Amino acid sequence: MGASPLANRIRILNAAPPRPSARYVLYWAQMNRRTASNHALAHAVEIANANNLPLLVYEGLTYDYQAANDRLHTFILEGVPETGVELARIGAGYFFYLRANASGLNDVLYRLAAQAHSIVTDDYPAFIACSHNAIVPGRIGIPYIAVDSSCIVPMNSHVKRNYGAYTIRPKIRRELPAYLTPVEMPALGRKWRDERLPADVAGLRTHVTASNIAALVAACDIDHSVKPSVEYKGGAAAARRRLNDFLKDRLRRYARESGQPSKQATSGLSPYLHFGQISSLEVALAVQRHAEEHKLIADEFLEQLVVRRELAFNFARFAGTAVDSLDVLPDWCKRTMAKHAADPRPFLYTPDQFERAATHDALWNATQRELLLRGTIHGYYRMYWGKKIIEWSPTYEDALRTMIRLHDVYALDGRDPNTYTNILWCFGLHDRPWGERAVFGQLRYMSLDGMKRKTDVAAYVKAMATLT
Ligand SMILES: Cc1cc2nc3c(=O)[nH]c(=O)nc-3n(C[C@H](O)[C@H](O)[C@H](O)COP(=O)(O)OP(=O)(O)OC[C@H]3O[C@@H](n4cnc5c(N)ncnc54)[C@H](O)[C@@H]3O)c2cc1C
């Protein structure tokens, strides 16, 4: 693709002119809540420099997104103090606003935009960012520029929906060398001074420190029953520690043991990737460098991080608002489900029984316990988790709803393109027809016996039982 490393990442989502007498350029960090390796931030700096303006970064967190709870809020807030330090270091302003309840302002973005030259934000094909990027450009009155810093090979490189890893893999492999390079971050020409903040928002900024996060969360009108993860602490430093541990200890075992949950050979980076606290580009570059230095083969890991993850982004972009629906499945999946819709289910559980990990199956209950306490499930057992929800729900739609809801409420990496793509994978997306059987029809089936043959189920069940 083009010579500029940013050109193919950018979409200008309206035709509004820049504000002539602006005080700053505004970067709205919706999904990529980080300063390092962030193409959108780099592009915002470019615009600021070109117009001799400083840069203000706005990040918000509201009480009223669906299933907002202590776990998700805490993880996001844990990243905020570091972001503040980093932005101060590069000379950008930072405005973090926590809308704790209905009395808090819900138009802070618009108030900040009233003094801005233009807005740069994250191009992201799911969750709130996707609907913001559809609605806000028409209302904001200044250029609204969405930049893809989520994928290594930009989403814009793919002009249509791919039907499987086998179609997107060759394109990604061909284009990857051009994009697998560090983000060039220009120095800011004009440093930020707080006097530039509009008077009507200046006092609204939420000061977040490591020691006040619990109190801030407690004061929010959100679901306090979902506690912070027992495993994951948010923030770029925590993400980088995890990446380094992965390089030191796990990467060499990944190809052999990533399908063995009890061996803990995977990276555990999905929550950080989801909230953009680390970029997949930074991870891929570090993995590539480490593999070269230590003569390791990282292909299996990069297949997941780049090919599978970017296939999910491609799917989400083209599925649009149907991303969480069975309607977007290939015809063979819909046909086979229609044929088996009335098959008797061997066990039936309510959403509440699933949620409480109260099935007859100790392995399934352990996977759900991992979700309840850690906020993720090991990738291999996550497939089993999804397949069994299909098998034990009255209808396919019920199964889909249960999976999405459990992710919305408990998963730190939920509401991601990966969430919807992989949940729908359980219903045949990006897969192929298998042998016909009850309930699943031609959808791939997974059995407890298979899990016992291939993995150490007893070790995992024991480990999850002692998780606190
Ligand atoms: C039913 C079901 C639901 C899932 N829900 C989510 C979800 O909500 N969020 C999420 O990020 N992943 C989801 N996955 C995919 C996968 O299970 C997780 O990405 C993985 O377990 C995260 O652990 P890790 O970071 O240790 O992965 P690693 O094995 O270390 O992989 C590194 C990264 O590669 C990407 N990756 C790994 N596996 C896949 C995959 N199958 N598809 C796309 N990208 C992948 C992820 O970004 C991951 O963090 C789901 C899978 C299934 C079967």
XYZ file of C-alpha atoms and ligand atoms in Angstrom:
521
model
C 0.000 0.000 0.000
C 0.826 3.737 0.089
C 4.151 5.168 1.209
C 2.704 7.041 4.217
C 2.407 4.721 7.191
C -0.804 6.489 8.256
C -2.614 7.117 4.957
C -4.507 3.873 4.827
C -5.566 4.099 8.474
C -7.541 7.301 8.166
C -11.235 7.902 7.421
C -12.637 11.411 7.521
C -16.224 10.836 8.574
C -17.765 14.224 7.744
C -17.191 17.188 5.463
C -17.117 19.949 8.103
C -14.359 22.586 7.861
C -11.778 23.087 10.643
C -12.548 25.806 13.205
C -10.517 28.841 12.140
C -9.724 30.300 15.561
C -9.295 27.083 17.491
C -7.405 26.628 20.759
C -6.294 23.030 20.216
C -6.697 19.798 18.296
C -8.738 17.198 20.199
C -7.935 13.486 20.294
C -10.860 11.490 21.691
C -9.422 8.212 22.969
C -12.438 5.932 22.896
C -10.900 2.489 22.568
C -7.157 2.912 22.347
C -6.554 4.211 25.811
C -2.796 4.552 25.516
C -0.024 6.914 24.464
C 2.505 4.399 23.121
C 2.211 2.932 19.638
C -0.960 4.825 18.821
C -1.446 5.908 15.191
C -4.465 8.069 16.065
C -2.504 10.022 18.669
C 0.377 10.401 16.190
C -2.007 11.725 13.557
C -3.543 14.175 16.047
C -0.018 15.459 16.808
C 0.621 15.874 13.076
C -2.524 17.983 12.690
C -1.693 20.029 15.785
C 1.820 20.747 14.515
C 0.617 21.588 11.020
C -1.713 24.196 12.536
C 0.638 25.435 15.239
C -1.791 24.277 17.927
C -1.404 22.244 21.104
C -3.119 18.895 21.581
C -5.766 17.954 24.130
C -6.616 14.297 24.741
C -10.118 13.525 26.021
C -11.021 10.226 27.627
C -14.396 9.565 29.197
C -16.026 6.834 31.256
C -19.729 6.828 31.954
C -21.953 4.993 34.393
C -24.657 4.216 31.849
C -23.173 1.896 29.263
C -24.779 -1.506 29.389
C -23.605 -3.668 32.312
C -21.187 -1.029 33.622
C -19.710 -2.521 36.772
C -16.822 -2.387 39.245
C -14.696 -4.798 37.238
C -14.751 -2.861 33.978
C -14.572 0.573 35.610
C -11.631 -0.409 37.833
C -9.650 -1.837 34.925
C -10.119 1.309 32.842
C -9.403 3.683 35.719
C -6.213 1.816 36.601
C -4.809 2.936 33.260
C -5.590 6.630 33.749
C -2.771 7.872 36.044
C -0.114 6.434 33.700
C -1.766 7.984 30.676
C -1.718 11.351 32.452
C 2.014 11.062 33.196
C 2.837 10.029 29.630
C 0.781 12.780 28.022
C 2.367 15.388 30.289
C 5.768 14.043 29.242
C 5.032 14.621 25.549
C 3.438 18.015 26.235
C -0.204 17.143 25.488
C -3.155 18.064 27.687
C -5.303 15.328 29.229
C -8.916 15.615 30.232
C -10.380 12.544 31.891
C -14.036 12.737 32.833
C -15.863 10.150 34.914
C -19.599 10.557 34.621
C -20.666 8.886 37.843
C -24.425 9.196 37.615
C -27.329 10.859 35.808
C -26.514 14.274 37.262
C -23.143 14.350 35.478
C -22.893 16.188 32.166
C -23.255 13.987 29.118
C -21.978 16.473 26.534
C -18.400 17.039 27.632
C -17.076 15.980 24.228
C -19.205 18.642 22.541
C -18.103 21.288 25.037
C -14.455 20.457 24.409
C -15.075 20.331 20.667
C -16.479 23.866 20.778
C -12.897 25.180 21.000
C -11.248 22.518 18.851
C -9.811 22.712 15.347
C -10.790 19.105 14.594
C -11.356 15.782 16.329
C -9.280 12.682 15.841
C -10.637 9.453 17.283
C -10.319 5.664 17.125
C -11.781 3.759 14.204
C -13.330 0.750 15.904
C -16.027 -1.542 14.505
C -17.909 -2.578 17.667
C -19.358 -1.409 20.984
C -19.989 2.263 21.763
C -17.185 3.636 19.579
C -18.856 2.237 16.502
C -22.159 4.031 17.190
C -20.384 7.236 18.291
C -18.489 7.251 15.011
C -21.761 6.912 13.130
C -23.617 9.669 15.010
C -21.151 12.310 16.258
C -19.573 13.344 12.904
C -22.888 14.747 11.663
C -23.378 16.823 14.818
C -19.947 18.139 15.667
C -19.337 20.864 13.040
C -15.570 20.288 12.719
C -13.623 17.552 10.901
C -14.088 14.154 12.537
C -11.226 11.861 11.660
C -11.238 8.179 12.595
C -7.869 6.441 12.668
C -7.367 2.686 12.873
C -4.757 1.913 15.475
C -6.310 -1.396 16.457
C -5.130 -3.511 13.549
C -1.620 -3.885 12.201
C -2.765 -4.233 8.599
C -5.447 -1.517 8.571
C -9.095 -2.501 8.268
C -9.279 -0.217 5.216
C -6.983 -2.619 3.350
C -9.821 -5.124 3.135
C -12.551 -3.948 0.814
C -14.960 -6.745 1.635
C -15.853 -9.305 4.243
C -13.569 -12.329 4.316
C -15.128 -15.735 4.743
C -12.361 -17.363 6.729
C -8.787 -17.207 7.897
C -7.815 -18.893 4.637
C -8.917 -15.868 2.586
C -7.531 -13.085 4.765
C -4.238 -14.821 5.672
C -2.534 -14.388 2.276
C -3.525 -10.699 2.129
C -2.256 -10.066 5.631
C 1.002 -11.898 4.959
C 1.512 -9.873 1.785
C 0.873 -6.505 3.431
C 2.301 -7.148 6.896
C 5.939 -6.184 6.185
C 4.819 -2.684 5.163
C 2.877 -2.171 8.383
C 4.983 -4.016 10.936
C 6.987 -0.926 11.828
C 6.939 1.197 14.989
C 4.598 4.183 15.058
C 6.483 7.383 14.332
C 5.480 9.869 16.973
C 6.366 13.468 16.055
C 7.339 15.825 18.884
C 4.598 18.320 19.728
C 5.541 21.816 18.591
C 3.287 23.630 21.064
C 2.936 22.372 24.598
C -0.373 22.291 26.417
C -1.365 24.854 29.073
C -4.539 24.285 31.107
C -5.736 27.856 30.591
C -6.847 26.762 27.172
C -9.679 24.611 28.565
C -13.169 26.013 27.976
C -14.401 27.631 31.200
C -17.587 25.525 31.325
C -15.679 22.234 31.576
C -12.436 23.190 33.294
C -13.692 22.202 36.746
C -15.149 18.900 35.637
C -11.940 16.977 35.128
C -11.746 13.843 37.290
C -8.416 13.402 39.035
C -7.595 9.714 39.176
C -4.781 8.353 41.327
C -3.939 4.788 42.279
C -5.295 5.478 45.760
C -8.679 7.004 44.851
C -9.840 4.451 42.235
C -11.822 2.308 44.673
C -13.632 5.381 46.025
C -14.385 6.705 42.539
C -15.827 3.354 41.507
C -17.865 3.070 44.709
C -19.432 6.462 43.999
C -20.628 5.468 40.522
C -24.184 4.404 39.835
C -23.134 1.026 38.402
C -23.437 -2.662 39.252
C -21.223 -3.144 42.304
C -21.831 -6.895 42.485
C -19.254 -7.678 39.774
C -15.954 -7.310 41.589
C -12.611 -6.407 39.997
C -10.744 -9.296 38.403
C -8.659 -11.430 40.737
C -6.058 -11.697 37.976
C -5.881 -8.557 35.844
C -4.860 -5.078 36.895
C -5.375 -2.445 34.227
C -2.860 -0.102 32.652
C -0.065 0.014 30.134
C 2.623 -0.920 32.667
C 0.689 -4.026 33.719
C 0.232 -4.924 30.036
C 3.935 -4.555 29.395
C 4.818 -6.679 32.441
C 2.551 -9.400 31.073
C 4.128 -9.112 27.645
C 7.612 -9.415 29.134
C 6.621 -12.458 31.201
C 5.174 -13.987 28.067
C 8.392 -13.400 26.133
C 10.568 -14.733 28.943
C 8.658 -17.827 29.839
C 5.767 -18.651 27.533
C 6.478 -17.798 23.928
C 8.853 -20.746 23.523
C 6.102 -23.069 24.808
C 3.222 -21.404 22.962
C 3.061 -23.614 19.864
C 3.189 -26.784 21.941
C 1.140 -25.823 24.980
C -1.294 -23.016 24.152
C -4.006 -25.656 23.764
C -3.263 -26.948 27.298
C -5.013 -24.588 29.714
C -3.328 -25.973 32.817
C 0.127 -25.126 31.361
C -0.598 -21.387 31.184
C 1.289 -20.829 27.951
C -0.789 -18.010 26.470
C -0.125 -14.298 26.850
C -3.157 -13.146 28.866
C -3.085 -9.906 26.862
C -6.676 -9.852 25.586
C -8.058 -7.408 28.236
C -5.237 -4.958 27.508
C -5.692 -5.309 23.764
C -9.416 -4.776 24.131
C -9.090 -1.514 26.054
C -6.174 -0.499 23.864
C -3.813 -0.262 26.829
C -1.280 -2.038 24.650
C -1.258 -2.209 20.853
C -1.114 -5.428 18.888
C 1.621 -3.727 16.864
C 3.810 -3.251 19.938
C 3.172 -6.868 20.940
C 3.946 -8.219 17.455
C 7.165 -6.213 17.151
C 8.346 -7.347 20.592
C 7.495 -10.970 19.822
C 9.226 -10.822 16.448
C 12.370 -9.273 17.967
C 12.476 -11.768 20.819
C 11.916 -14.709 18.481
C 14.770 -13.572 16.224
C 17.148 -13.071 19.149
C 16.357 -16.435 20.696
C 15.866 -18.397 17.491
C 12.225 -19.165 18.286
C 9.363 -19.604 15.868
C 6.503 -17.256 16.722
C 4.208 -18.139 13.824
C 1.468 -19.754 15.917
C 1.215 -16.757 18.215
C 1.258 -14.244 15.364
C -1.447 -16.253 13.611
C -3.737 -15.558 16.590
C -2.649 -11.986 17.256
C -2.690 -10.827 13.661
C -4.618 -13.166 11.345
C -7.405 -14.311 13.705
C -7.740 -10.982 15.463
C -7.828 -8.969 12.256
C -10.245 -11.428 10.667
C -12.520 -10.561 13.608
C -12.143 -6.827 12.957
C -12.886 -7.419 9.284
C -16.004 -9.364 10.199
C -17.199 -6.699 12.641
C -16.656 -3.875 10.178
C -18.739 -5.517 7.473
C -21.370 -7.068 9.743
C -22.194 -3.598 11.129
C -25.110 -3.566 13.530
C -25.790 -7.274 12.875
C -22.442 -8.205 14.459
C -24.187 -9.895 17.398
C -26.863 -11.740 15.440
C -27.267 -15.181 13.910
C -28.519 -13.494 10.723
C -24.966 -12.852 9.530
C -24.011 -16.536 9.550
C -23.323 -18.339 6.275
C -26.354 -20.064 4.755
C -25.153 -23.566 5.574
C -25.156 -22.688 9.288
C -28.670 -21.255 9.169
C -29.945 -24.251 7.201
C -28.479 -26.815 9.549
C -29.766 -24.986 12.632
C -33.253 -24.704 11.128
C -33.220 -28.461 10.557
C -32.206 -29.219 14.149
C -34.027 -26.444 15.996
C -36.519 -28.856 17.552
C -34.020 -31.583 18.517
C -34.357 -32.499 22.188
C -31.488 -31.039 24.242
C -29.704 -33.496 26.557
C -29.710 -30.947 29.412
C -31.434 -27.600 29.698
C -30.197 -24.718 31.814
C -31.545 -21.248 32.420
C -29.335 -18.175 31.919
C -29.160 -17.893 35.689
C -27.899 -21.479 36.084
C -25.217 -20.842 33.487
C -24.252 -17.629 35.219
C -23.902 -19.358 38.598
C -21.782 -22.142 37.076
C -24.438 -24.610 38.195
C -24.433 -27.264 35.474
C -23.785 -31.009 35.839
C -20.364 -30.623 34.152
C -17.394 -29.839 36.411
C -15.226 -28.675 33.499
C -17.881 -26.302 32.187
C -18.478 -24.939 35.692
C -14.735 -24.364 36.053
C -14.613 -22.350 32.810
C -17.511 -20.235 34.001
C -15.789 -19.786 37.358
C -12.732 -18.509 35.507
C -14.947 -15.965 33.749
C -16.648 -14.968 37.004
C -13.413 -14.386 38.879
C -10.717 -13.587 36.320
C -12.823 -12.022 33.592
C -11.485 -14.267 30.822
C -11.552 -17.975 29.955
C -8.594 -19.829 28.517
C -8.966 -19.836 24.721
C -9.164 -23.583 24.317
C -11.828 -24.138 26.931
C -13.654 -21.015 25.805
C -14.680 -22.955 22.693
C -16.003 -25.758 24.904
C -17.795 -23.187 27.066
C -19.606 -21.780 24.015
C -20.409 -25.111 22.392
C -21.997 -26.448 25.577
C -24.154 -23.353 25.979
C -25.536 -24.151 22.518
C -26.112 -27.779 23.484
C -27.849 -26.962 26.778
C -30.018 -23.977 25.799
C -33.618 -24.268 24.547
C -32.872 -22.411 21.286
C -29.847 -21.171 19.345
C -30.975 -17.577 19.976
C -31.118 -18.236 23.717
C -27.580 -19.605 23.567
C -26.340 -16.552 21.686
C -27.974 -14.191 24.164
C -26.503 -16.050 27.135
C -22.988 -15.960 25.690
C -23.148 -12.273 24.844
C -24.627 -11.307 28.178
C -22.038 -13.259 30.172
C -19.322 -11.539 28.163
C -20.900 -8.103 28.599
C -21.071 -8.499 32.346
C -17.940 -10.450 33.252
C -15.372 -10.449 30.428
C -12.608 -7.859 30.532
C -12.034 -8.554 26.851
C -15.765 -8.574 25.968
C -17.647 -6.357 23.467
C -14.666 -6.719 21.208
C -14.759 -7.743 17.540
C -13.170 -10.929 18.887
C -16.114 -11.469 21.214
C -18.788 -11.502 18.530
C -16.689 -13.291 15.933
C -15.714 -16.084 18.280
C -19.151 -16.483 19.790
C -20.520 -16.768 16.258
C -17.689 -19.177 15.433
C -19.426 -21.546 17.855
C -22.381 -21.339 15.426
C -20.202 -22.028 12.365
C -18.842 -18.595 11.367
C -15.415 -18.906 9.660
C -15.688 -22.688 10.089
C -16.838 -25.484 7.748
C -19.559 -28.116 7.887
C -18.765 -31.219 9.963
C -20.548 -34.566 10.326
C -24.274 -34.353 11.056
C -25.404 -34.869 14.669
C -28.249 -33.930 17.007
C -28.698 -30.287 18.089
C -25.544 -29.159 16.233
C -26.450 -30.456 12.809
C -23.296 -29.796 10.777
C -21.820 -27.352 13.289
C -18.583 -28.518 14.861
C -19.165 -30.419 18.098
C -16.913 -30.577 21.159
C -17.185 -33.275 23.800
C -16.010 -33.658 27.375
C -14.262 -36.883 26.395
C -12.338 -34.969 23.741
C -11.299 -32.382 26.329
C -10.174 -35.150 28.687
C -8.151 -36.807 25.926
C -6.437 -33.613 24.815
C -6.049 -31.621 28.034
C -5.544 -32.055 31.761
C -9.123 -31.382 32.802
C -8.566 -32.419 36.424
C -5.667 -29.970 36.890
C -7.703 -27.085 35.478
C -10.818 -27.901 37.517
C -8.675 -28.016 40.653
C -6.952 -24.731 39.822
C -10.265 -22.974 39.218
C -11.746 -24.381 42.442
C -9.008 -22.642 44.439
C -9.185 -19.361 42.538
C -9.988 -16.529 44.903
C -16.856 -18.415 22.674
C -15.599 -17.573 22.588
C -15.605 -16.264 23.033
C -14.468 -15.464 22.916
N -14.530 -14.177 23.359
C -13.440 -13.375 23.233
C -13.493 -12.037 23.692
O -14.514 -11.590 24.239
N -12.397 -11.257 23.524
C -11.248 -11.733 22.970
O -10.278 -10.982 22.846
N -11.181 -13.001 22.525
C -12.219 -13.844 22.651
N -12.149 -15.144 22.226
C -10.928 -15.585 21.511
C -9.836 -16.171 22.417
O -10.378 -17.130 23.251
C -9.142 -15.087 23.250
O -8.679 -14.046 22.406
C -7.933 -15.635 23.992
O -8.320 -16.704 24.809
C -7.324 -14.536 24.850
O -6.308 -15.058 25.671
P -4.796 -14.643 25.458
O -4.684 -13.180 25.391
O -3.994 -15.362 26.502
O -4.545 -15.251 24.021
P -3.202 -15.642 23.254
O -3.323 -17.068 22.867
O -2.006 -15.235 24.021
O -3.320 -14.796 21.914
C -2.853 -13.448 21.806
C -3.952 -12.594 21.258
O -4.367 -13.088 19.979
C -5.757 -12.860 19.806
N -6.470 -14.137 19.687
C -6.224 -15.316 20.291
N -7.127 -16.246 19.908
C -7.964 -15.635 19.041
C -9.102 -16.047 18.305
N -9.590 -17.288 18.371
N -9.723 -15.146 17.508
C -9.284 -13.878 17.414
N -8.200 -13.422 18.105
C -7.560 -14.293 18.902
C -6.250 -12.147 21.058
O -6.206 -10.764 20.832
C -5.219 -12.578 22.081
O -5.107 -11.709 23.183
C -13.271 -15.989 22.352
C -13.263 -17.321 21.937
C -14.402 -18.096 22.039
C -14.358 -19.503 21.544
